[in-house]
Amino acid sequence: MNEALLRSLTPNVLGILVRRGADFAAAEDAVQDALVEAVRVWPADPPRDPKGWLITAAWRKFLDATRAETARRRREDLVDEEPAPGPAPSADDTLQLYFLCAHPSLTPSSAVALTLRAVGGLTTRQIARAYLVPEATMAQRISRAKRTVSGVRFDRPGDVATVLRVLYLVFNEGYSGDVDLAAEAIRLTRQLAAAIDHPEVSGLLALMLLHHARRAGRTAPDGSLVPLAEQDRTRWDTGSIAEGVEILQAALARDRLGEFQAQAAIAALHADAPTAEETDWVQIVEWYDELAGLTDNPVVRLNRAVAIGEADGPRAGLAALATLDDSLPRHTAAAAYLHERAGDLTTAARLYAEAAGKAPTLPERDHLTRRAARLNAR
């Protein structure tokens, strides 16, 4: 190893690094590292151009050191930018996703189906059941909706009515007990009510609160369903009922009636009755008439027929039920109930058993089976 050669080359290499832009201290460190490398490598593999080798090695050492220093400073800056310990602000864009999926390029029904599947977390079967269509039909509808929005920009949010429909169906699926989405739907509807002054948003929030208030009374300790008339009303959440009624009254006072306000009014009449016998069924029928005028939903007319059976007697209810398609979900169960009220227990038992075979959930099937068994035992 020619140490004299290394010493003679050092000032030259140092000057070249400085001229290339390295500050003197960094250049000096890089040259020293290159000299150490030369002492290690040259005895076994002497370079043809010692000066060129040293310049290249020193410059690489300088670049490595510069990159390491830059990375270190960046890490320190990131530490300084970290928020102070404590609760972190929450960022929830779920409601925004609902609006984006309800894209204007989609029909309202397709937008609702897509949002329920993509954001709401419902299965195709659950969505099909809510829409009263076969699962295969709903799968095709969702696929078409995905294809429609695949080439568009999600920069135009959908309208409020579509988002309300999605939230309503998500709540209903959660309230059915299949999946616990009811509380999430209420949370998002509260957010929407705080952001938008709209009577139907208030109507939907009131409806959710009034239904959710009765949830604890809907099931017995063994998990079986308890019909509304037999529920322990002391288990109802009176705070949620009071809040729901207050929100509903404020919405109705604006005289812009919509279907969610009408449904909430029906729920409020049920919640307001101290006992099942004191339920104001005449007013409930009147609200169902209003609701039927706002929507063509056949389930509304089915529920109206049952309400007529309570207000005007089971025979009147059966007459109203006879005008509806008997393939409607829960049509057979409603007919069984009205026949039981009319005293025709044999027909009621048969219809309860038939309805059990069509029940969409296991708790409902078990409930209808027990009703049939109880009547047959008589």
Short mmCIF file of N, CA and C in Angstrom, two decimals, residues 227-230 276 281 302-303 305-311 313-315 317-318 321 330-345 347-352 355 367-368 371 374-375:
data_model
loop_
_atom_site.label_atom_id
_atom_site.label_comp_id
_atom_site.label_asym_id
_atom_site.label_seq_id
_atom_site.Cartn_x
_atom_site.Cartn_y
_atom_site.Cartn_z
N PRO A 227 -95.31 -10.52 20.34
CA PRO A 227 -96.14 -9.60 19.55
C PRO A 227 -96.34 -8.27 20.28
N LEU A 228 -96.59 -7.22 19.52
CA LEU A 228 -96.74 -5.87 20.10
C LEU A 228 -97.77 -5.85 21.21
N ALA A 229 -98.91 -6.51 21.01
CA ALA A 229 -99.98 -6.47 22.00
C ALA A 229 -99.59 -7.15 23.32
N GLU A 230 -98.60 -8.05 23.27
CA GLU A 230 -98.21 -8.79 24.48
C GLU A 230 -96.92 -8.29 25.10
N ALA A 276 -102.15 -2.16 25.25
CA ALA A 276 -102.55 -2.49 23.88
C ALA A 276 -104.02 -2.19 23.64
N TRP A 281 -106.74 2.83 17.40
CA TRP A 281 -106.67 2.21 16.08
C TRP A 281 -107.37 3.03 15.01
N LEU A 302 -101.22 -3.84 3.38
CA LEU A 302 -101.34 -5.03 4.22
C LEU A 302 -101.47 -4.63 5.70
N ASN A 303 -100.60 -3.74 6.14
CA ASN A 303 -100.67 -3.27 7.52
C ASN A 303 -101.95 -2.50 7.79
N ALA A 305 -104.83 -3.15 6.43
CA ALA A 305 -105.90 -4.14 6.59
C ALA A 305 -105.93 -4.67 8.01
N VAL A 306 -104.75 -4.93 8.59
CA VAL A 306 -104.69 -5.40 9.98
C VAL A 306 -105.22 -4.32 10.92
N ALA A 307 -104.86 -3.06 10.66
CA ALA A 307 -105.34 -1.96 11.50
C ALA A 307 -106.85 -1.82 11.40
N ILE A 308 -107.40 -2.01 10.21
CA ILE A 308 -108.87 -1.97 10.04
C ILE A 308 -109.50 -3.10 10.85
N GLY A 309 -108.84 -4.26 10.87
CA GLY A 309 -109.35 -5.37 11.66
C GLY A 309 -109.41 -5.05 13.14
N GLU A 310 -108.49 -4.21 13.62
CA GLU A 310 -108.50 -3.79 15.03
C GLU A 310 -109.54 -2.69 15.27
N ALA A 311 -109.67 -1.78 14.31
CA ALA A 311 -110.58 -0.64 14.50
C ALA A 311 -112.03 -1.01 14.24
N GLY A 313 -113.20 -4.35 13.40
CA GLY A 313 -113.52 -5.75 13.58
C GLY A 313 -112.78 -6.62 12.57
N PRO A 314 -112.52 -7.89 12.94
CA PRO A 314 -111.71 -8.77 12.08
C PRO A 314 -112.32 -9.03 10.72
N ARG A 315 -113.65 -9.06 10.62
CA ARG A 315 -114.27 -9.32 9.32
C ARG A 315 -113.97 -8.18 8.35
N GLY A 317 -111.32 -6.33 8.51
CA GLY A 317 -109.91 -6.49 8.18
C GLY A 317 -109.69 -7.54 7.11
N LEU A 318 -110.43 -8.68 7.23
CA LEU A 318 -110.30 -9.74 6.23
C LEU A 318 -110.80 -9.28 4.86
N LEU A 321 -108.07 -7.25 3.45
CA LEU A 321 -106.95 -8.12 3.09
C LEU A 321 -107.24 -8.87 1.80
N ARG A 330 -95.90 -12.01 4.62
CA ARG A 330 -96.70 -11.90 5.85
C ARG A 330 -98.21 -11.75 5.59
N HIS A 331 -98.63 -11.91 4.33
CA HIS A 331 -100.07 -11.88 4.04
C HIS A 331 -100.77 -13.04 4.74
N THR A 332 -100.16 -14.22 4.67
CA THR A 332 -100.77 -15.40 5.30
C THR A 332 -100.80 -15.26 6.81
N ALA A 333 -99.75 -14.70 7.38
CA ALA A 333 -99.72 -14.50 8.83
C ALA A 333 -100.79 -13.50 9.26
N ALA A 334 -100.99 -12.43 8.47
CA ALA A 334 -102.03 -11.46 8.79
C ALA A 334 -103.41 -12.10 8.70
N ALA A 335 -103.63 -12.92 7.69
CA ALA A 335 -104.91 -13.61 7.55
C ALA A 335 -105.15 -14.55 8.73
N ALA A 336 -104.10 -15.24 9.16
CA ALA A 336 -104.23 -16.14 10.31
C ALA A 336 -104.64 -15.36 11.56
N TYR A 337 -104.02 -14.22 11.78
CA TYR A 337 -104.33 -13.42 12.96
C TYR A 337 -105.78 -12.94 12.93
N LEU A 338 -106.21 -12.45 11.78
CA LEU A 338 -107.58 -11.93 11.68
C LEU A 338 -108.61 -13.06 11.80
N HIS A 339 -108.31 -14.23 11.26
CA HIS A 339 -109.22 -15.36 11.44
C HIS A 339 -109.27 -15.78 12.91
N GLU A 340 -108.15 -15.72 13.59
CA GLU A 340 -108.16 -16.04 15.02
C GLU A 340 -109.02 -15.04 15.78
N ARG A 341 -108.85 -13.74 15.44
CA ARG A 341 -109.67 -12.71 16.09
C ARG A 341 -111.16 -12.93 15.81
N ALA A 342 -111.47 -13.47 14.63
CA ALA A 342 -112.87 -13.70 14.25
C ALA A 342 -113.44 -14.99 14.85
N GLY A 343 -112.58 -15.77 15.52
CA GLY A 343 -113.05 -17.00 16.16
C GLY A 343 -112.94 -18.24 15.30
N ASP A 344 -112.43 -18.11 14.09
CA ASP A 344 -112.27 -19.28 13.21
C ASP A 344 -110.89 -19.89 13.49
N LEU A 345 -110.81 -20.67 14.57
CA LEU A 345 -109.52 -21.15 15.04
C LEU A 345 -108.93 -22.23 14.14
N THR A 347 -109.18 -22.49 10.81
CA THR A 347 -108.55 -21.82 9.67
C THR A 347 -107.30 -21.06 10.11
N ALA A 348 -107.40 -20.43 11.27
CA ALA A 348 -106.25 -19.67 11.79
C ALA A 348 -105.05 -20.57 12.02
N ALA A 349 -105.28 -21.74 12.62
CA ALA A 349 -104.18 -22.67 12.89
C ALA A 349 -103.53 -23.13 11.58
N ARG A 350 -104.37 -23.43 10.60
CA ARG A 350 -103.82 -23.87 9.31
C ARG A 350 -102.99 -22.76 8.66
N LEU A 351 -103.50 -21.55 8.74
CA LEU A 351 -102.78 -20.42 8.11
C LEU A 351 -101.50 -20.08 8.88
N TYR A 352 -101.53 -20.21 10.20
CA TYR A 352 -100.30 -19.96 10.97
C TYR A 352 -99.21 -20.97 10.56
N ALA A 355 -97.96 -19.98 7.19
CA ALA A 355 -97.13 -18.77 7.27
C ALA A 355 -95.76 -19.10 7.85
N HIS A 367 -92.22 -18.47 16.12
CA HIS A 367 -93.38 -17.80 16.71
C HIS A 367 -94.67 -18.27 16.04
N LEU A 368 -94.68 -18.30 14.73
CA LEU A 368 -95.89 -18.71 14.00
C LEU A 368 -96.19 -20.19 14.24
N ARG A 371 -97.91 -20.46 17.53
CA ARG A 371 -99.31 -19.99 17.46
C ARG A 371 -100.20 -21.09 16.88
N ARG A 374 -100.63 -23.84 19.48
CA ARG A 374 -101.52 -23.44 20.59
C ARG A 374 -102.98 -23.56 20.18
N LEU A 375 -103.31 -23.14 18.93
CA LEU A 375 -104.69 -23.23 18.48
C LEU A 375 -105.09 -24.68 18.25
#
